[in-house]
Short mmCIF file of C-alpha atoms and ligand atoms in Angstrom, two decimals:
data_model
loop_
_atom_site.label_atom_id
_atom_site.label_comp_id
_atom_site.label_asym_id
_atom_site.label_seq_id
_atom_site.Cartn_x
_atom_site.Cartn_y
_atom_site.Cartn_z
CA MET A 1 -0.01 -0.02 0.03
CA GLU A 2 1.38 3.49 -0.86
CA LYS A 3 2.35 5.52 2.14
CA LYS A 4 0.01 8.38 2.99
CA ALA A 5 1.62 11.86 2.73
CA LEU A 6 1.87 13.73 6.10
CA ALA A 7 2.37 17.44 6.70
CA VAL A 8 3.18 18.66 10.23
CA LEU A 9 2.27 22.13 11.35
CA ALA A 10 4.31 23.36 14.30
CA SER A 11 5.07 26.76 15.88
CA GLY A 12 7.66 25.81 18.45
CA ARG A 13 10.30 23.49 19.77
CA GLY A 14 8.93 20.53 17.93
CA THR A 15 9.35 17.63 20.23
CA ASN A 16 6.11 16.00 18.97
CA LEU A 17 7.40 16.52 15.46
CA GLN A 18 10.48 14.72 16.53
CA ALA A 19 8.55 11.88 18.01
CA ILE A 20 6.84 11.56 14.57
CA LEU A 21 10.11 11.62 12.76
CA ASP A 22 11.69 9.03 15.16
CA ALA A 23 8.58 6.79 14.79
CA VAL A 24 8.91 6.94 11.10
CA ALA A 25 12.62 6.14 11.38
CA ALA A 26 11.87 3.19 13.63
CA GLY A 27 9.32 1.92 11.18
CA GLN A 28 6.53 2.23 13.75
CA LEU A 29 4.75 4.95 11.74
CA ARG A 30 4.48 4.29 8.00
CA VAL A 31 3.85 7.61 6.38
CA ASP A 32 5.83 9.93 4.17
CA VAL A 33 6.54 13.10 6.14
CA ARG A 34 6.47 15.45 3.17
CA VAL A 35 6.57 18.87 4.68
CA VAL A 36 6.84 20.77 7.93
CA ILE A 37 5.32 24.25 7.91
CA SER A 38 5.74 26.86 10.72
CA ASP A 39 4.18 30.18 11.31
CA ARG A 40 7.41 31.17 13.10
CA GLY A 41 10.65 31.58 11.22
CA ASP A 42 12.74 30.70 14.34
CA ALA A 43 10.81 27.54 15.31
CA PRO A 44 13.24 24.81 16.28
CA ALA A 45 10.77 22.46 14.58
CA LEU A 46 12.01 23.81 11.20
CA ASP A 47 15.48 22.71 12.07
CA ARG A 48 14.45 19.35 13.21
CA ALA A 49 12.66 18.92 9.80
CA ARG A 50 15.75 19.91 7.85
CA GLN A 51 17.88 17.61 9.97
CA ALA A 52 15.62 14.80 8.92
CA GLY A 53 15.71 15.79 5.30
CA VAL A 54 12.22 16.95 5.15
CA GLU A 55 11.13 20.08 3.46
CA ALA A 56 10.72 22.93 5.91
CA ILE A 57 8.67 26.02 5.09
CA PHE A 58 8.14 29.24 7.01
CA VAL A 59 4.87 30.99 6.16
CA ASN A 60 4.98 34.41 7.59
CA PRO A 61 1.54 35.54 8.87
CA ARG A 62 2.57 39.18 8.60
CA GLN A 63 2.70 38.86 4.87
CA TYR A 64 -1.04 38.27 4.77
CA SER A 65 -3.65 40.82 5.72
CA THR A 66 -6.31 38.39 6.85
CA ARG A 67 -6.26 34.95 8.43
CA ARG A 68 -8.17 33.75 5.44
CA ASP A 69 -5.48 34.71 3.02
CA PHE A 70 -2.89 33.15 5.39
CA ASP A 71 -4.87 29.89 5.46
CA ARG A 72 -5.24 29.91 1.78
CA ALA A 73 -1.45 30.08 1.43
CA LEU A 74 -1.20 27.05 3.69
CA ILE A 75 -3.90 25.19 1.73
CA ALA A 76 -2.06 25.83 -1.51
CA ILE A 77 1.20 24.46 -0.11
CA LEU A 78 -0.58 21.40 1.18
CA GLN A 79 -2.52 20.79 -2.04
CA GLU A 80 0.58 21.15 -4.24
CA ARG A 81 2.22 18.43 -2.29
CA LYS A 82 -0.74 16.22 -2.29
CA ILE A 83 -0.99 15.98 1.48
CA ASP A 84 -3.32 13.28 2.88
CA ILE A 85 -2.87 13.86 6.64
CA ILE A 86 -2.14 17.06 8.50
CA ALA A 87 -0.73 16.79 12.12
CA LEU A 88 -0.87 19.89 14.39
CA ALA A 89 2.04 19.49 16.58
CA GLY A 90 2.11 22.52 18.80
CA TYR A 91 0.72 24.71 16.18
CA MET A 92 -0.44 27.92 18.04
CA ARG A 93 -2.68 29.57 15.32
CA ILE A 94 -6.44 28.77 14.91
CA LEU A 95 -7.26 27.31 11.59
CA GLY A 96 -10.24 28.91 9.88
CA PRO A 97 -13.35 27.09 8.64
CA GLU A 98 -12.15 27.07 5.08
CA PHE A 99 -8.98 25.28 6.00
CA VAL A 100 -10.83 22.76 8.07
CA ARG A 101 -13.42 22.13 5.47
CA THR A 102 -10.66 21.61 2.80
CA PHE A 103 -9.31 18.65 4.75
CA PRO A 104 -12.37 16.93 6.38
CA ARG A 105 -11.32 14.24 8.85
CA ARG A 106 -7.70 14.56 7.88
CA ILE A 107 -6.44 16.98 10.44
CA VAL A 108 -5.39 15.81 13.88
CA ASN A 109 -4.18 17.76 16.89
CA ILE A 110 -2.23 16.81 20.07
CA HIS A 111 -3.53 18.61 23.15
CA PRO A 112 -1.81 18.33 26.64
CA ALA A 113 -4.95 17.57 28.71
CA LEU A 114 -7.76 15.03 28.92
CA LEU A 115 -10.35 16.86 26.93
CA PRO A 116 -13.02 18.07 27.28
CA ALA A 117 -11.26 19.36 30.40
CA PHE A 118 -8.86 22.22 30.03
CA PRO A 119 -9.10 23.26 26.39
CA GLY A 120 -7.05 26.21 25.12
CA LEU A 121 -3.69 27.51 26.20
CA GLU A 122 -1.46 26.28 29.06
CA ALA A 123 -3.63 23.17 29.68
CA GLN A 124 -1.01 21.54 31.92
CA THR A 125 -1.03 24.62 34.20
CA GLN A 126 -4.83 24.81 34.17
CA ALA A 127 -5.07 21.17 35.32
CA TRP A 128 -2.43 21.59 37.96
CA ARG A 129 -4.07 24.74 39.32
CA TYR A 130 -7.47 23.06 39.32
CA GLY A 131 -6.01 20.32 41.51
CA VAL A 132 -7.02 17.30 39.48
CA LYS A 133 -5.37 14.01 40.47
CA ILE A 134 -5.12 12.55 36.93
CA ALA A 135 -3.98 14.65 33.95
CA GLY A 136 -2.95 13.64 30.54
CA CYS A 137 -3.26 14.28 26.78
CA THR A 138 -5.64 13.87 23.89
CA VAL A 139 -5.26 13.35 20.18
CA HIS A 140 -8.42 14.54 18.33
CA PHE A 141 -9.64 15.39 15.04
CA VAL A 142 -9.64 19.07 14.27
CA ASP A 143 -13.11 20.66 13.73
CA GLU A 144 -14.06 24.31 13.52
CA GLY A 145 -13.99 24.70 17.39
CA VAL A 146 -10.97 24.98 19.64
CA ASP A 147 -9.89 21.52 20.94
CA THR A 148 -13.47 20.24 20.34
CA GLY A 149 -13.13 17.59 17.54
CA PRO A 150 -13.88 13.92 18.09
CA ILE A 151 -11.27 12.13 20.34
CA ILE A 152 -8.98 9.47 18.74
CA LEU A 153 -6.65 8.52 21.70
CA GLN A 154 -6.01 9.68 25.35
CA ALA A 155 -3.39 8.84 27.87
CA ALA A 156 -3.51 9.62 31.50
CA VAL A 157 -0.70 10.31 34.07
CA PRO A 158 -0.84 10.96 37.77
CA VAL A 159 -0.67 14.32 39.31
CA LEU A 160 1.77 14.19 42.31
CA ASP A 161 1.64 16.25 45.44
CA ASP A 162 5.01 17.82 44.77
CA ASP A 163 4.41 18.46 41.12
CA THR A 164 4.97 21.97 39.55
CA PRO A 165 3.29 22.79 36.19
CA GLU A 166 6.65 22.07 34.59
CA THR A 167 7.15 18.53 36.10
CA LEU A 168 3.49 17.68 35.36
CA ALA A 169 3.96 19.00 31.67
CA ALA A 170 7.04 16.86 31.31
CA ARG A 171 5.21 13.73 32.43
CA ILE A 172 2.32 14.42 30.02
CA LEU A 173 4.73 15.10 27.20
CA VAL A 174 6.14 11.54 27.40
CA GLU A 175 2.62 10.25 26.66
CA GLU A 176 2.09 12.78 23.92
CA HIS A 177 5.15 11.43 22.13
CA ARG A 178 3.69 7.85 22.50
CA ILE A 179 0.02 8.40 21.35
CA PHE A 180 0.46 11.05 18.69
CA PRO A 181 2.39 8.78 16.26
CA GLN A 182 0.04 5.92 17.11
CA ALA A 183 -3.00 7.92 16.25
CA ILE A 184 -1.45 9.08 12.97
CA GLN A 185 -0.71 5.51 12.07
CA LEU A 186 -4.29 4.48 12.70
CA LEU A 187 -5.55 7.38 10.52
CA ALA A 188 -3.05 6.38 7.76
CA GLU A 189 -4.43 2.80 7.95
CA ASN A 190 -7.95 4.07 7.60
CA ARG A 191 -8.80 2.56 10.89
CA LEU A 192 -10.60 5.45 12.43
CA GLN A 193 -14.43 5.46 11.97
CA ILE A 194 -16.19 8.57 13.24
CA GLU A 195 -19.69 8.04 14.56
CA GLY A 196 -20.92 11.34 15.84
CA ARG A 197 -18.50 12.30 18.55
CA ARG A 198 -17.21 8.87 18.98
CA VAL A 199 -14.27 7.44 17.13
CA ARG A 200 -14.26 3.70 16.69
CA ILE A 201 -10.88 2.02 16.27
CA LEU A 202 -11.21 -0.67 13.66
CA PRO A 203 -9.00 -3.82 13.75
CA ALA A 204 -5.97 -3.92 11.72
CA ALA A 205 -6.38 -5.38 8.20
CA PRO A 206 -4.46 -8.54 7.57
CA ASP A 207 -1.21 -8.29 5.52
CA GLN A 208 -0.85 -4.52 6.12
CA ASP A 209 2.63 -4.54 4.58
C1 GRF B 1 2.73 20.22 23.31
O1 GRF B 1 2.44 20.10 24.71
C2 GRF B 1 1.37 20.01 22.64
O2 GRF B 1 0.45 19.16 23.39
C3 GRF B 1 0.73 21.30 22.66
O3 GRF B 1 1.92 22.17 22.30
C4 GRF B 1 3.09 21.54 22.85
C5 GRF B 1 4.02 21.44 21.71
O4 GRF B 1 5.23 20.96 22.10
N1 GRF B 1 -0.21 21.37 21.58
P1 GRF B 1 6.41 20.56 20.97
O5 GRF B 1 6.60 21.81 20.11
O6 GRF B 1 5.78 19.28 20.28
O7 GRF B 1 7.56 20.26 21.71
#
Protein backbone atom coordinates (compact mmCIF):
# COMPACT_ATOMS: atom_id res chain seq x y z
CA MET A 1 0.00 0.00 0.00
CA GLU A 2 1.35 3.44 -0.89
CA LYS A 3 2.31 5.53 2.12
CA LYS A 4 0.08 8.46 3.03
CA ALA A 5 1.68 11.90 2.75
CA LEU A 6 1.87 13.70 6.09
CA ALA A 7 2.33 17.42 6.72
CA VAL A 8 3.20 18.64 10.20
CA LEU A 9 2.36 22.17 11.34
CA ALA A 10 4.37 23.36 14.32
CA SER A 11 5.06 26.71 15.94
CA GLY A 12 7.71 25.87 18.51
CA ARG A 13 10.31 23.47 19.83
CA GLY A 14 8.92 20.51 17.91
CA THR A 15 9.35 17.59 20.27
CA ASN A 16 6.12 16.05 18.99
CA LEU A 17 7.38 16.48 15.44
CA GLN A 18 10.57 14.74 16.55
CA ALA A 19 8.54 11.86 18.02
CA ILE A 20 6.81 11.52 14.63
CA LEU A 21 10.13 11.58 12.75
CA ASP A 22 11.62 9.04 15.17
CA ALA A 23 8.59 6.75 14.86
CA VAL A 24 8.92 6.90 11.07
CA ALA A 25 12.65 6.12 11.29
CA ALA A 26 11.88 3.19 13.58
CA GLY A 27 9.28 1.82 11.16
CA GLN A 28 6.46 2.21 13.68
CA LEU A 29 4.77 4.99 11.73
CA ARG A 30 4.47 4.23 8.04
CA VAL A 31 3.86 7.61 6.40
CA ASP A 32 5.85 9.92 4.15
CA VAL A 33 6.57 13.11 6.14
CA ARG A 34 6.48 15.40 3.14
CA VAL A 35 6.59 18.88 4.63
CA VAL A 36 6.83 20.75 7.92
CA ILE A 37 5.28 24.20 8.01
CA SER A 38 5.69 26.83 10.70
CA ASP A 39 4.20 30.25 11.30
CA ARG A 40 7.44 31.17 13.10
CA GLY A 41 10.68 31.52 11.23
CA ASP A 42 12.74 30.74 14.33
CA ALA A 43 10.82 27.59 15.34
CA PRO A 44 13.25 24.79 16.27
CA ALA A 45 10.72 22.48 14.61
CA LEU A 46 11.94 23.75 11.22
CA ASP A 47 15.52 22.75 12.09
CA ARG A 48 14.36 19.31 13.19
CA ALA A 49 12.65 18.87 9.83
CA ARG A 50 15.76 19.92 7.88
CA GLN A 51 17.90 17.60 9.99
CA ALA A 52 15.64 14.75 8.97
CA GLY A 53 15.77 15.78 5.30
CA VAL A 54 12.17 16.96 5.27
CA GLU A 55 11.14 20.13 3.45
CA ALA A 56 10.70 22.95 5.99
CA ILE A 57 8.66 26.03 5.12
CA PHE A 58 8.12 29.22 7.09
CA VAL A 59 4.90 30.96 6.14
CA ASN A 60 4.99 34.45 7.62
CA PRO A 61 1.54 35.52 8.86
CA ARG A 62 2.62 39.17 8.60
CA GLN A 63 2.69 38.85 4.85
CA TYR A 64 -1.06 38.27 4.77
CA SER A 65 -3.65 40.87 5.69
CA THR A 66 -6.28 38.38 6.82
CA ARG A 67 -6.31 34.96 8.42
CA ARG A 68 -8.21 33.73 5.42
CA ASP A 69 -5.41 34.72 3.05
CA PHE A 70 -2.86 33.11 5.35
CA ASP A 71 -4.91 29.91 5.52
CA ARG A 72 -5.22 29.92 1.73
CA ALA A 73 -1.45 30.09 1.41
CA LEU A 74 -1.21 27.03 3.65
CA ILE A 75 -3.91 25.22 1.69
CA ALA A 76 -2.01 25.86 -1.56
CA ILE A 77 1.22 24.45 -0.13
CA LEU A 78 -0.57 21.36 1.16
CA GLN A 79 -2.52 20.75 -2.04
CA GLU A 80 0.56 21.18 -4.24
CA ARG A 81 2.25 18.45 -2.23
CA LYS A 82 -0.80 16.18 -2.29
CA ILE A 83 -0.96 15.91 1.47
CA ASP A 84 -3.27 13.25 2.90
CA ILE A 85 -2.92 13.89 6.64
CA ILE A 86 -2.16 17.08 8.56
CA ALA A 87 -0.78 16.84 12.10
CA LEU A 88 -0.87 19.91 14.33
CA ALA A 89 2.10 19.49 16.65
CA GLY A 90 2.15 22.54 18.86
CA TYR A 91 0.70 24.76 16.16
CA MET A 92 -0.42 27.89 17.97
CA ARG A 93 -2.68 29.48 15.37
CA ILE A 94 -6.36 28.72 14.95
CA LEU A 95 -7.21 27.35 11.52
CA GLY A 96 -10.23 28.94 9.88
CA PRO A 97 -13.33 27.10 8.65
CA GLU A 98 -12.16 27.09 5.04
CA PHE A 99 -8.97 25.28 5.99
CA VAL A 100 -10.81 22.74 8.13
CA ARG A 101 -13.41 22.10 5.42
CA THR A 102 -10.72 21.60 2.78
CA PHE A 103 -9.30 18.64 4.70
CA PRO A 104 -12.29 16.95 6.36
CA ARG A 105 -11.31 14.24 8.86
CA ARG A 106 -7.72 14.56 7.84
CA ILE A 107 -6.42 17.02 10.46
CA VAL A 108 -5.36 15.82 13.91
CA ASN A 109 -4.12 17.74 16.93
CA ILE A 110 -2.30 16.82 20.13
CA HIS A 111 -3.57 18.59 23.22
CA PRO A 112 -1.86 18.31 26.64
CA ALA A 113 -5.00 17.65 28.71
CA LEU A 114 -7.76 15.08 28.99
CA LEU A 115 -10.36 16.84 26.87
CA PRO A 116 -13.00 18.12 27.26
CA ALA A 117 -11.29 19.36 30.43
CA PHE A 118 -8.85 22.23 30.03
CA PRO A 119 -9.02 23.23 26.36
CA GLY A 120 -7.02 26.20 25.13
CA LEU A 121 -3.65 27.49 26.20
CA GLU A 122 -1.42 26.22 29.02
CA ALA A 123 -3.62 23.22 29.64
CA GLN A 124 -1.12 21.55 31.96
CA THR A 125 -1.03 24.62 34.20
CA GLN A 126 -4.82 24.81 34.14
CA ALA A 127 -5.03 21.19 35.30
CA TRP A 128 -2.36 21.67 37.98
CA ARG A 129 -4.10 24.77 39.33
CA TYR A 130 -7.47 23.09 39.36
CA GLY A 131 -6.05 20.31 41.49
CA VAL A 132 -7.00 17.29 39.44
CA LYS A 133 -5.34 14.02 40.46
CA ILE A 134 -5.21 12.59 36.96
CA ALA A 135 -4.00 14.59 33.97
CA GLY A 136 -3.01 13.55 30.48
CA CYS A 137 -3.22 14.24 26.79
CA THR A 138 -5.59 13.82 23.88
CA VAL A 139 -5.23 13.31 20.15
CA HIS A 140 -8.36 14.48 18.36
CA PHE A 141 -9.67 15.36 14.95
CA VAL A 142 -9.71 19.08 14.29
CA ASP A 143 -13.09 20.63 13.66
CA GLU A 144 -14.06 24.29 13.55
CA GLY A 145 -13.93 24.76 17.33
CA VAL A 146 -10.94 24.99 19.64
CA ASP A 147 -9.93 21.52 20.91
CA THR A 148 -13.47 20.22 20.33
CA GLY A 149 -13.17 17.57 17.60
CA PRO A 150 -13.81 13.83 18.04
CA ILE A 151 -11.29 12.12 20.33
CA ILE A 152 -8.99 9.48 18.84
CA LEU A 153 -6.68 8.50 21.71
CA GLN A 154 -6.04 9.66 25.26
CA ALA A 155 -3.41 8.81 27.85
CA ALA A 156 -3.53 9.56 31.57
CA VAL A 157 -0.78 10.34 34.06
CA PRO A 158 -0.98 10.92 37.82
CA VAL A 159 -0.58 14.38 39.30
CA LEU A 160 1.81 14.11 42.25
CA ASP A 161 1.64 16.23 45.37
CA ASP A 162 5.01 17.84 44.75
CA ASP A 163 4.44 18.47 41.05
CA THR A 164 4.96 21.89 39.54
CA PRO A 165 3.29 22.79 36.24
CA GLU A 166 6.66 22.01 34.63
CA THR A 167 7.12 18.53 36.10
CA LEU A 168 3.51 17.68 35.27
CA ALA A 169 3.94 18.96 31.70
CA ALA A 170 7.06 16.81 31.31
CA ARG A 171 5.19 13.68 32.44
CA ILE A 172 2.35 14.43 30.04
CA LEU A 173 4.80 15.09 27.19
CA VAL A 174 6.17 11.53 27.39
CA GLU A 175 2.64 10.27 26.70
CA GLU A 176 2.10 12.81 23.91
CA HIS A 177 5.14 11.43 22.14
CA ARG A 178 3.73 7.93 22.43
CA ILE A 179 0.09 8.42 21.39
CA PHE A 180 0.47 11.06 18.66
CA PRO A 181 2.41 8.83 16.23
CA GLN A 182 0.05 5.95 17.14
CA ALA A 183 -3.04 7.98 16.25
CA ILE A 184 -1.49 9.12 12.97
CA GLN A 185 -0.70 5.51 12.08
CA LEU A 186 -4.33 4.53 12.77
CA LEU A 187 -5.55 7.32 10.52
CA ALA A 188 -3.04 6.36 7.82
CA GLU A 189 -4.40 2.81 7.94
CA ASN A 190 -7.99 4.11 7.60
CA ARG A 191 -8.82 2.52 10.93
CA LEU A 192 -10.67 5.45 12.44
CA GLN A 193 -14.41 5.46 11.98
CA ILE A 194 -16.19 8.57 13.22
CA GLU A 195 -19.68 8.01 14.60
CA GLY A 196 -20.98 11.36 15.80
CA ARG A 197 -18.54 12.39 18.50
CA ARG A 198 -17.23 8.87 18.97
CA VAL A 199 -14.27 7.45 17.11
CA ARG A 200 -14.22 3.69 16.69
CA ILE A 201 -10.84 2.06 16.18
CA LEU A 202 -11.19 -0.69 13.61
CA PRO A 203 -9.07 -3.83 13.78
CA ALA A 204 -5.94 -3.96 11.67
CA ALA A 205 -6.40 -5.37 8.21
CA PRO A 206 -4.44 -8.56 7.63
CA ASP A 207 -1.27 -8.25 5.53
CA GLN A 208 -0.83 -4.53 6.15
CA ASP A 209 2.61 -4.54 4.56
C1 LIG B 1 2.63 20.16 23.34
O1 LIG B 1 2.45 20.16 24.72
C2 LIG B 1 1.32 19.94 22.65
O2 LIG B 1 0.45 19.11 23.35
C3 LIG B 1 0.74 21.32 22.56
O3 LIG B 1 1.86 22.15 22.31
C4 LIG B 1 3.03 21.53 22.81
C5 LIG B 1 4.00 21.43 21.69
O4 LIG B 1 5.25 20.96 22.10
N1 LIG B 1 -0.29 21.40 21.57
P1 LIG B 1 6.33 20.55 21.02
O5 LIG B 1 6.56 21.77 20.13
O6 LIG B 1 5.80 19.38 20.24
O7 LIG B 1 7.56 20.22 21.79
